[in-house]
Short mmCIF file of C-alpha atoms in Angstrom, two decimals:
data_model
loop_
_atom_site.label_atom_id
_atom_site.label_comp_id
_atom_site.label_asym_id
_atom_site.label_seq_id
_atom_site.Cartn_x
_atom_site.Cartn_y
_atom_site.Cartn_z
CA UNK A 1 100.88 96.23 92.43
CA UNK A 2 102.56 93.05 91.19
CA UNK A 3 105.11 91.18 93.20
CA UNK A 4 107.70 90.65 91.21
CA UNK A 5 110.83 87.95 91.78
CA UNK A 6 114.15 89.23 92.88
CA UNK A 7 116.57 86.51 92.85
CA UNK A 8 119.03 86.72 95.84
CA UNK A 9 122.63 87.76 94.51
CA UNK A 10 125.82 86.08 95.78
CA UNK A 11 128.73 88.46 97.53
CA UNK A 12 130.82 88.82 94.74
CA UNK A 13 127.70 90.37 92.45
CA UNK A 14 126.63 92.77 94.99
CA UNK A 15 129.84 94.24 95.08
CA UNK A 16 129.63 94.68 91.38
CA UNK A 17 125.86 95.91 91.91
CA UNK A 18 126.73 98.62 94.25
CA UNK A 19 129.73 99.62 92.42
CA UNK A 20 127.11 99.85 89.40
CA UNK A 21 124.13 101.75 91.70
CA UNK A 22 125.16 105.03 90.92
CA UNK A 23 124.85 104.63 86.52
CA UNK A 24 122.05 101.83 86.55
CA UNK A 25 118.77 102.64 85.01
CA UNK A 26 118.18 106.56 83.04
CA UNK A 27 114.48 106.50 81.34
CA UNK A 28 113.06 103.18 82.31
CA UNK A 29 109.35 102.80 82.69
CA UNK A 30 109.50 104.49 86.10
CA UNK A 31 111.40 107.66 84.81
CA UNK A 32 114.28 107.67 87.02
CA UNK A 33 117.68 109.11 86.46
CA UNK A 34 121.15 108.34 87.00
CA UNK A 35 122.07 108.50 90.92
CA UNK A 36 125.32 110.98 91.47
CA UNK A 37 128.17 108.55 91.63
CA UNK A 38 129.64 107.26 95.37
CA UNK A 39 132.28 108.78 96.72
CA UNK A 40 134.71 107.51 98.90
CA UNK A 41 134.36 106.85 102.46
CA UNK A 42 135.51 108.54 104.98
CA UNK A 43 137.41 106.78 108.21
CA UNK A 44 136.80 109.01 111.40
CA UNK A 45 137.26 108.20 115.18
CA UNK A 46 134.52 107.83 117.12
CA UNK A 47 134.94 110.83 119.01
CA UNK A 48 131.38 112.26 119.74
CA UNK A 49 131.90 115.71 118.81
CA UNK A 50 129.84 115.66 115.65
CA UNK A 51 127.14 115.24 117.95
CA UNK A 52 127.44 119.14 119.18
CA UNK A 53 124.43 120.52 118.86
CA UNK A 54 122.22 117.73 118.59
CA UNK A 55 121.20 117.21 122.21
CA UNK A 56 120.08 121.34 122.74
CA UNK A 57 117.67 119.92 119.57
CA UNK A 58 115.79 117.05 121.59
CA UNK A 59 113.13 118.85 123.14
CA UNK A 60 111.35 119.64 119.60
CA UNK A 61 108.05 117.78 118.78
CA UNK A 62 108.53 115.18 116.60
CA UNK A 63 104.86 114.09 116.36
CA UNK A 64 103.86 117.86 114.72
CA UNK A 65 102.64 118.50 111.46
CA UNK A 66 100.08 120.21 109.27
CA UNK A 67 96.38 118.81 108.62
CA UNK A 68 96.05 116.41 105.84
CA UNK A 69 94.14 118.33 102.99
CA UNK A 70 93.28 117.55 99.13
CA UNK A 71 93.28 121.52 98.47
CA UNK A 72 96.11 122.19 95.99
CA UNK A 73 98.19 125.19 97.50
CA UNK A 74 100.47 127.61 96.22
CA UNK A 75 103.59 124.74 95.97
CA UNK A 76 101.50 122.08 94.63
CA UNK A 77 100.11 124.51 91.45
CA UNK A 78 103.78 125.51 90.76
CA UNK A 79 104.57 121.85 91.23
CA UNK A 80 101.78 120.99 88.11
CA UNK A 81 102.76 124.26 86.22
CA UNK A 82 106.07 122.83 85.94
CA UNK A 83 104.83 119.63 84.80
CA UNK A 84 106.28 116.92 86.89
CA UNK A 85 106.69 115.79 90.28
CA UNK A 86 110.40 114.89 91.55
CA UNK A 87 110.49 112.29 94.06
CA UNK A 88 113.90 111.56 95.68
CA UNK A 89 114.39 107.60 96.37
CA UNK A 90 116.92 104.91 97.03
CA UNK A 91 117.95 102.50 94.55
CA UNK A 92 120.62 100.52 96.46
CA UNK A 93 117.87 99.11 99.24
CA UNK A 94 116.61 95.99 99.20
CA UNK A 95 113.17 95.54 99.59
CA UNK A 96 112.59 99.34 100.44
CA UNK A 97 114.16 101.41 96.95
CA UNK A 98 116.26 99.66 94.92
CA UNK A 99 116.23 98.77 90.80
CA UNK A 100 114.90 95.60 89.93
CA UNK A 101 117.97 93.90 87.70
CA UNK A 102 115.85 92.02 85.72
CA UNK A 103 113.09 94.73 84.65
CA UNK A 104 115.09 97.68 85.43
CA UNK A 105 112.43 99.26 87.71
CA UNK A 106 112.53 100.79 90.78
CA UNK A 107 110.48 98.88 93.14
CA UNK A 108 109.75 98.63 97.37
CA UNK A 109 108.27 99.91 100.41
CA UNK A 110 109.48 103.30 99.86
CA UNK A 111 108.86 103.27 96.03
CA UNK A 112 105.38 101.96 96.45
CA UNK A 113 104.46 104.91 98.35
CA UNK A 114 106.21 107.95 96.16
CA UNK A 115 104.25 106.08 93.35
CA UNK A 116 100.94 106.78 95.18
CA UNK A 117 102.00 110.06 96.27
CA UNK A 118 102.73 110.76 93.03
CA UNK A 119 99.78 109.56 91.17
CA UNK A 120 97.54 111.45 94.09
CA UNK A 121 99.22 114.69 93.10
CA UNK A 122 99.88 114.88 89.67
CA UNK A 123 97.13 112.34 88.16
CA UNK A 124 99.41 111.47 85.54
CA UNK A 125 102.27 108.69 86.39
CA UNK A 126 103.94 110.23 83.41
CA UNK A 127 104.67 113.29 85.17
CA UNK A 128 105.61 111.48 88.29
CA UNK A 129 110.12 111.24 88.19
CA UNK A 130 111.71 109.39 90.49
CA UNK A 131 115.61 110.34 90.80
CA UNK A 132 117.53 108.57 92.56
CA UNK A 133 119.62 110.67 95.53
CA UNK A 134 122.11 109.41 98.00
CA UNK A 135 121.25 109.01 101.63
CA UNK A 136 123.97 112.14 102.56
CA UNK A 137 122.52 113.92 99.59
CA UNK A 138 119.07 113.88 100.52
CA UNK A 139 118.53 117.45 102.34
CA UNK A 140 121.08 118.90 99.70
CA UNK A 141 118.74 117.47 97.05
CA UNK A 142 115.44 119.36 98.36
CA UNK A 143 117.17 122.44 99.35
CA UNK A 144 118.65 122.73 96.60
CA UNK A 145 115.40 122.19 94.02
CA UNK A 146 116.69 119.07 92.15
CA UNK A 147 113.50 116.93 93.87
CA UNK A 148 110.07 118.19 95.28
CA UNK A 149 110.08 115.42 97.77
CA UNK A 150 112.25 112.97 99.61
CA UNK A 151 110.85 109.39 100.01
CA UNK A 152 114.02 107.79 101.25
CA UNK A 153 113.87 106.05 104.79
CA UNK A 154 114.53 109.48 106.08
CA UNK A 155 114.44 110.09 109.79
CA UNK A 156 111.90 112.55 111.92
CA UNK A 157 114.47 114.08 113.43
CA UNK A 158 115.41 117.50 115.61
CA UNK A 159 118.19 118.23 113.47
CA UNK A 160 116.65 117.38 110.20
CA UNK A 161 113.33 119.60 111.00
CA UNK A 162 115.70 122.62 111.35
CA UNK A 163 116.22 122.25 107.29
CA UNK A 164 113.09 120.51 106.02
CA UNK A 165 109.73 119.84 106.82
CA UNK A 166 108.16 116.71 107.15
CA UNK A 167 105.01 114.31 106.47
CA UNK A 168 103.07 112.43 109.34
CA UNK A 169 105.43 109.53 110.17
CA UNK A 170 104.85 106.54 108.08
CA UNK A 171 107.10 103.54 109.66
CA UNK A 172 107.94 103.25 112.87
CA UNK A 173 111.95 101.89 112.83
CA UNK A 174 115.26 101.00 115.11
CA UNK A 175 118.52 100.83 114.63
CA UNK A 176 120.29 97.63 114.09
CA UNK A 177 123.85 96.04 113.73
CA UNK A 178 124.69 93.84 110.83
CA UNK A 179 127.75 91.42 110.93
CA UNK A 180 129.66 88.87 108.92
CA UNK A 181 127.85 85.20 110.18
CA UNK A 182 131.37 84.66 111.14
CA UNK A 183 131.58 87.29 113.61
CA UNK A 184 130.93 85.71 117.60
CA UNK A 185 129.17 88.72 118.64
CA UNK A 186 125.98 87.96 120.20
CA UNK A 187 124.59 91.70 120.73
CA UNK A 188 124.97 94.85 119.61
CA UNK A 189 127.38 96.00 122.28
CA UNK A 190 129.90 93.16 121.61
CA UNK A 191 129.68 93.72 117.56
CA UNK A 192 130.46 97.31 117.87
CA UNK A 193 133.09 97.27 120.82
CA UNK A 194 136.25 98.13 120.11
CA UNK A 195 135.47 97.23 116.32
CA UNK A 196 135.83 99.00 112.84
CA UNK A 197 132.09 99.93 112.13
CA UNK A 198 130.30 101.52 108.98
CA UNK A 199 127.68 103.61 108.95
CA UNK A 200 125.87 105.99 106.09
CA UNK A 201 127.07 109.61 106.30
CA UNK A 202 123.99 112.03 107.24
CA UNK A 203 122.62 109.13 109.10
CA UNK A 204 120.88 108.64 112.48
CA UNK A 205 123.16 105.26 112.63
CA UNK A 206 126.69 107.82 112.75
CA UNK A 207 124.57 109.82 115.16
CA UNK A 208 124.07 106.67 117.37
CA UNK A 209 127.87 105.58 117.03
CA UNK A 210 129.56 108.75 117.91
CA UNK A 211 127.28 109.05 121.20
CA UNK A 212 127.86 105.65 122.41
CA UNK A 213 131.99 105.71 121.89
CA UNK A 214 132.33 102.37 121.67
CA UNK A 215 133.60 101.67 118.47
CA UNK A 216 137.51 101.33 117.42
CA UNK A 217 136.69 103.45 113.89
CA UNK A 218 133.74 104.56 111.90
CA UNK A 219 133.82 104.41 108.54
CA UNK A 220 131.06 106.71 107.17
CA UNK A 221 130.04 105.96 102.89
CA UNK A 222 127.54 107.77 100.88
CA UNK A 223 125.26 105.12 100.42
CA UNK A 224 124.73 102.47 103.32
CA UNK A 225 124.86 99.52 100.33
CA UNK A 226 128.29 100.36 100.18
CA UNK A 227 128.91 99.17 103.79
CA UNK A 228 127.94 96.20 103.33
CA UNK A 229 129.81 95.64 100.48
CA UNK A 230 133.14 97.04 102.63
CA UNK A 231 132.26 94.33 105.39
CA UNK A 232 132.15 91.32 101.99
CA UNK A 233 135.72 92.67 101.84
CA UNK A 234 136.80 92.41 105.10
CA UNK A 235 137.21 96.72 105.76
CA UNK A 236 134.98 97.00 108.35
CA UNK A 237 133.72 94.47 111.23
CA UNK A 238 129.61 95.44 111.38
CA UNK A 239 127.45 98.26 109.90
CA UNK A 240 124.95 100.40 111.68
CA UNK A 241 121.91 101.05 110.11
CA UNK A 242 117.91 101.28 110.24
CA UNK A 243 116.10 97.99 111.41
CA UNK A 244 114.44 97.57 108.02
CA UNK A 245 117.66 98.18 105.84
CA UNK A 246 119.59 95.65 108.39
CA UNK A 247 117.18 93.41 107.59
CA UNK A 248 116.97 93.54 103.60
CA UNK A 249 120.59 93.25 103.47
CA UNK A 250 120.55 90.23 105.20
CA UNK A 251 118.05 89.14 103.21
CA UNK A 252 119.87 89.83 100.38
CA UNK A 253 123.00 88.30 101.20
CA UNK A 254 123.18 85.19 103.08
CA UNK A 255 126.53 85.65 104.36
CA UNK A 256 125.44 88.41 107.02
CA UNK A 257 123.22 88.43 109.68
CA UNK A 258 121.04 90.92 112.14
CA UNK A 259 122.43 90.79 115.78
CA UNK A 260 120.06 91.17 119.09
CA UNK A 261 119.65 94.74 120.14
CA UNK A 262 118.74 97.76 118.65
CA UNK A 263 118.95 101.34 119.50
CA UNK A 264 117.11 104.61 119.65
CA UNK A 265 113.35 104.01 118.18
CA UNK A 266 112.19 106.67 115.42
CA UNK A 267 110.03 107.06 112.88
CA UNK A 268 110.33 107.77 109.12
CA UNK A 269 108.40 110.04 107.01
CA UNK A 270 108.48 112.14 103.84
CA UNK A 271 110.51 115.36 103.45
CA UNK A 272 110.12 118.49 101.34
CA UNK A 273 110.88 122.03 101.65
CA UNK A 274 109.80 124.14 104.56
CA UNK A 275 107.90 126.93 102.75
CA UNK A 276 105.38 123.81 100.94
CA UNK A 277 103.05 123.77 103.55
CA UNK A 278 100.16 123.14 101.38
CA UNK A 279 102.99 119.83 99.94
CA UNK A 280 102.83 118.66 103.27
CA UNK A 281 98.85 118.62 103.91
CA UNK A 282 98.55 117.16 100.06
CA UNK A 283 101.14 114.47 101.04
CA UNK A 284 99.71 114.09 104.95
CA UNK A 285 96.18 113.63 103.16
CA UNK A 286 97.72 110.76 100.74
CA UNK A 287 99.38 108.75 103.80
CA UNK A 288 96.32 108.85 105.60
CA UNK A 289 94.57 107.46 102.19
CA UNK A 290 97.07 104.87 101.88
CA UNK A 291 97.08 103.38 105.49
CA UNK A 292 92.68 103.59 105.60
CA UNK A 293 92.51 101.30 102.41
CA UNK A 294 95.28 98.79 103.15
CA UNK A 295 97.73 99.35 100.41
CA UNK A 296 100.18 100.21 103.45
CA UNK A 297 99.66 96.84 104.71
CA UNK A 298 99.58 95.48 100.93
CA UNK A 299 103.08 96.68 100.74
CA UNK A 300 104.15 95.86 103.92
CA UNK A 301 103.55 92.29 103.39
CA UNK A 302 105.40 91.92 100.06
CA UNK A 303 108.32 93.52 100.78
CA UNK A 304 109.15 94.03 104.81
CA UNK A 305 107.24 91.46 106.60
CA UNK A 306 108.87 88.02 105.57
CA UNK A 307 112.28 88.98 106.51
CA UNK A 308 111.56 90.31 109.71
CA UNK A 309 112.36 87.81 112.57
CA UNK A 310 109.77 86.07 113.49
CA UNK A 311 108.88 87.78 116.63
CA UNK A 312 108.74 90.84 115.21
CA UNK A 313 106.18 90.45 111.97
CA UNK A 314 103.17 91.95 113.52
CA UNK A 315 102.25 95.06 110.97
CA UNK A 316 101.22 97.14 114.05
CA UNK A 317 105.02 97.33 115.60
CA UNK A 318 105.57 99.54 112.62
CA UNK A 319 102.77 101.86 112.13
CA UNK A 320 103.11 104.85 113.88
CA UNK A 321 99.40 105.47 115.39
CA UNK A 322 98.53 108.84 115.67
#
């Protein structure tokens, strides 16, 4: 795949291009549709109690999954009766999902790999559809049949395995703090203490934030762009969010920056329904594919590796081997 130049917006335009996210793009060359429109965030205390039943979920094992396989199943035939594969994706992140201005394409980490996915299933990038779906919408979005798959930074976790199933992991990640360059905080403790801090509803970063009951107020948003776009305005003192996202954001606007510290290492992988075994060995079979002849690494380096700091480019920090 072709790198292609995304020229770093100011502030003031990515306020205007997350306001935009949600109606951007329709039938562009990828096939994507309209994303469902942001709602408005929500301002909770940091209390800890949405955490109940989390912790009774910790012993599960993260690392289990079906075989890879290149048999089509049951779920992948009715997937190519049908006619086209739905992927869910981001179009608000940087580097990972988001929709090239200038082409109008979808294009990142993430995208790279529901494109191979895609093209391993179906054979056909026509009948490959990428729809864009929120980051709270994502389980909603599967269980409710509007996408076959979820390729969406989404999180191996306890919780999320009692409602879908997922791949093999495919990135290993962290989560990170993200402040104004203004802000004196030289860790993640003092940029979250006692502070206003935003965070993605459905998100392992509101997760982190309620447990720790640090912060002043968390301000949860459907899409984690829109945080950053709150702390441009001044609404919120730091975001929570994965390591990776922290990073493109920063990337993409030079008036932030990534503070030292991170919490609770996971892994990301792709999610479908829990009856698609068969989905899951198909998809399990493509990531292995895709990691053996180096388009993982391919994609790594063009869109993750130069904004990591520079301690932390090596490609192997971010597999997950197994």
């Amino acid at each position: 795949m072709r790198r292609r130049s995304v020229r770093t917006r100011p502030a003031a335009a990515l306020a205007l291009l997350a306001a935009g996210a949600a109606v951007l793009g329709g039938g562009g060359p990828s096939g994507a549709v309209p994303a469902a429109a942001t709602g408005a965030p929500q301002a909770v205390r940091s209390t800890g109690q949405e955490q109940a039943g989390q912790e009774e979920a910790e012993s599960c094992d993260l690392t289990s999954t079906v075989p890879p396989s290149s048999v089509d199943g049951t779920a992948v035939k009715a997937i190519k009766a049908k006619g086209t594969l739905i992927i869910g994706v981001d179009q608000n992140s940087y580097r990972w999902g988001a929709r090239n201005p200038n082409t109008g394409e979808l294009e990142g980490f993430d995208i790279d790999l529901a494109r191979a996915i895609g093209a391993a299933i179906m054979d056909n990038p026509t009948k490959v559809v990428l729809k864009p779906v929120s980051t709270a919408g994502r389980i909603d979005a599967l269980t409710g049949n509007q996408v076959d798959l979820i390729v969406r930074t989404m999180t191996v976790s306890c919780a999320n395995l009692k409602k879908v199933a997922f791949s093999r992991s495919y990135f290993n990640i962290k989560q990170r703090v993200l402040v104004p360059r203004s802000s004196t905080a030289k860790n993640l403790d003092e940029a979250i203490g006692g502070k206003t801090v935003c965070a993605a509803d459905g998100s392992v970063a509101k997760d982190v934030l309620n447990a720790k009951k640090t912060a002043k107020q968390l301000v949860l948003v459907t899409n984690q762009l829109d945080c950053l776009v709150r702390m441009q305005l001044g609404k919120v003192d730091a975001t929570m969010t994965d390591d990776e996202l922290a990073v493109g954001q920063a990337a993409q606007d030079q008036t932030v920056k990534v503070v030292d510290g991170f919490e609770q290492p996971e892994t990301i992988g792709v999610a479908m329904r829990q009856n698609s075994t068969d989905l899951t060995a198909r998809v399990n079979q493509v990531i292995s594919d895709y990691y053996a002849d180096k388009r993982w690494q391919k994609s790594f380096e063009q869109w993750v590796q130069p904004y990591l700091p520079e301690n932390s480019k090596d490609p192997g920090l971010y597999w997950p081997a197994r």
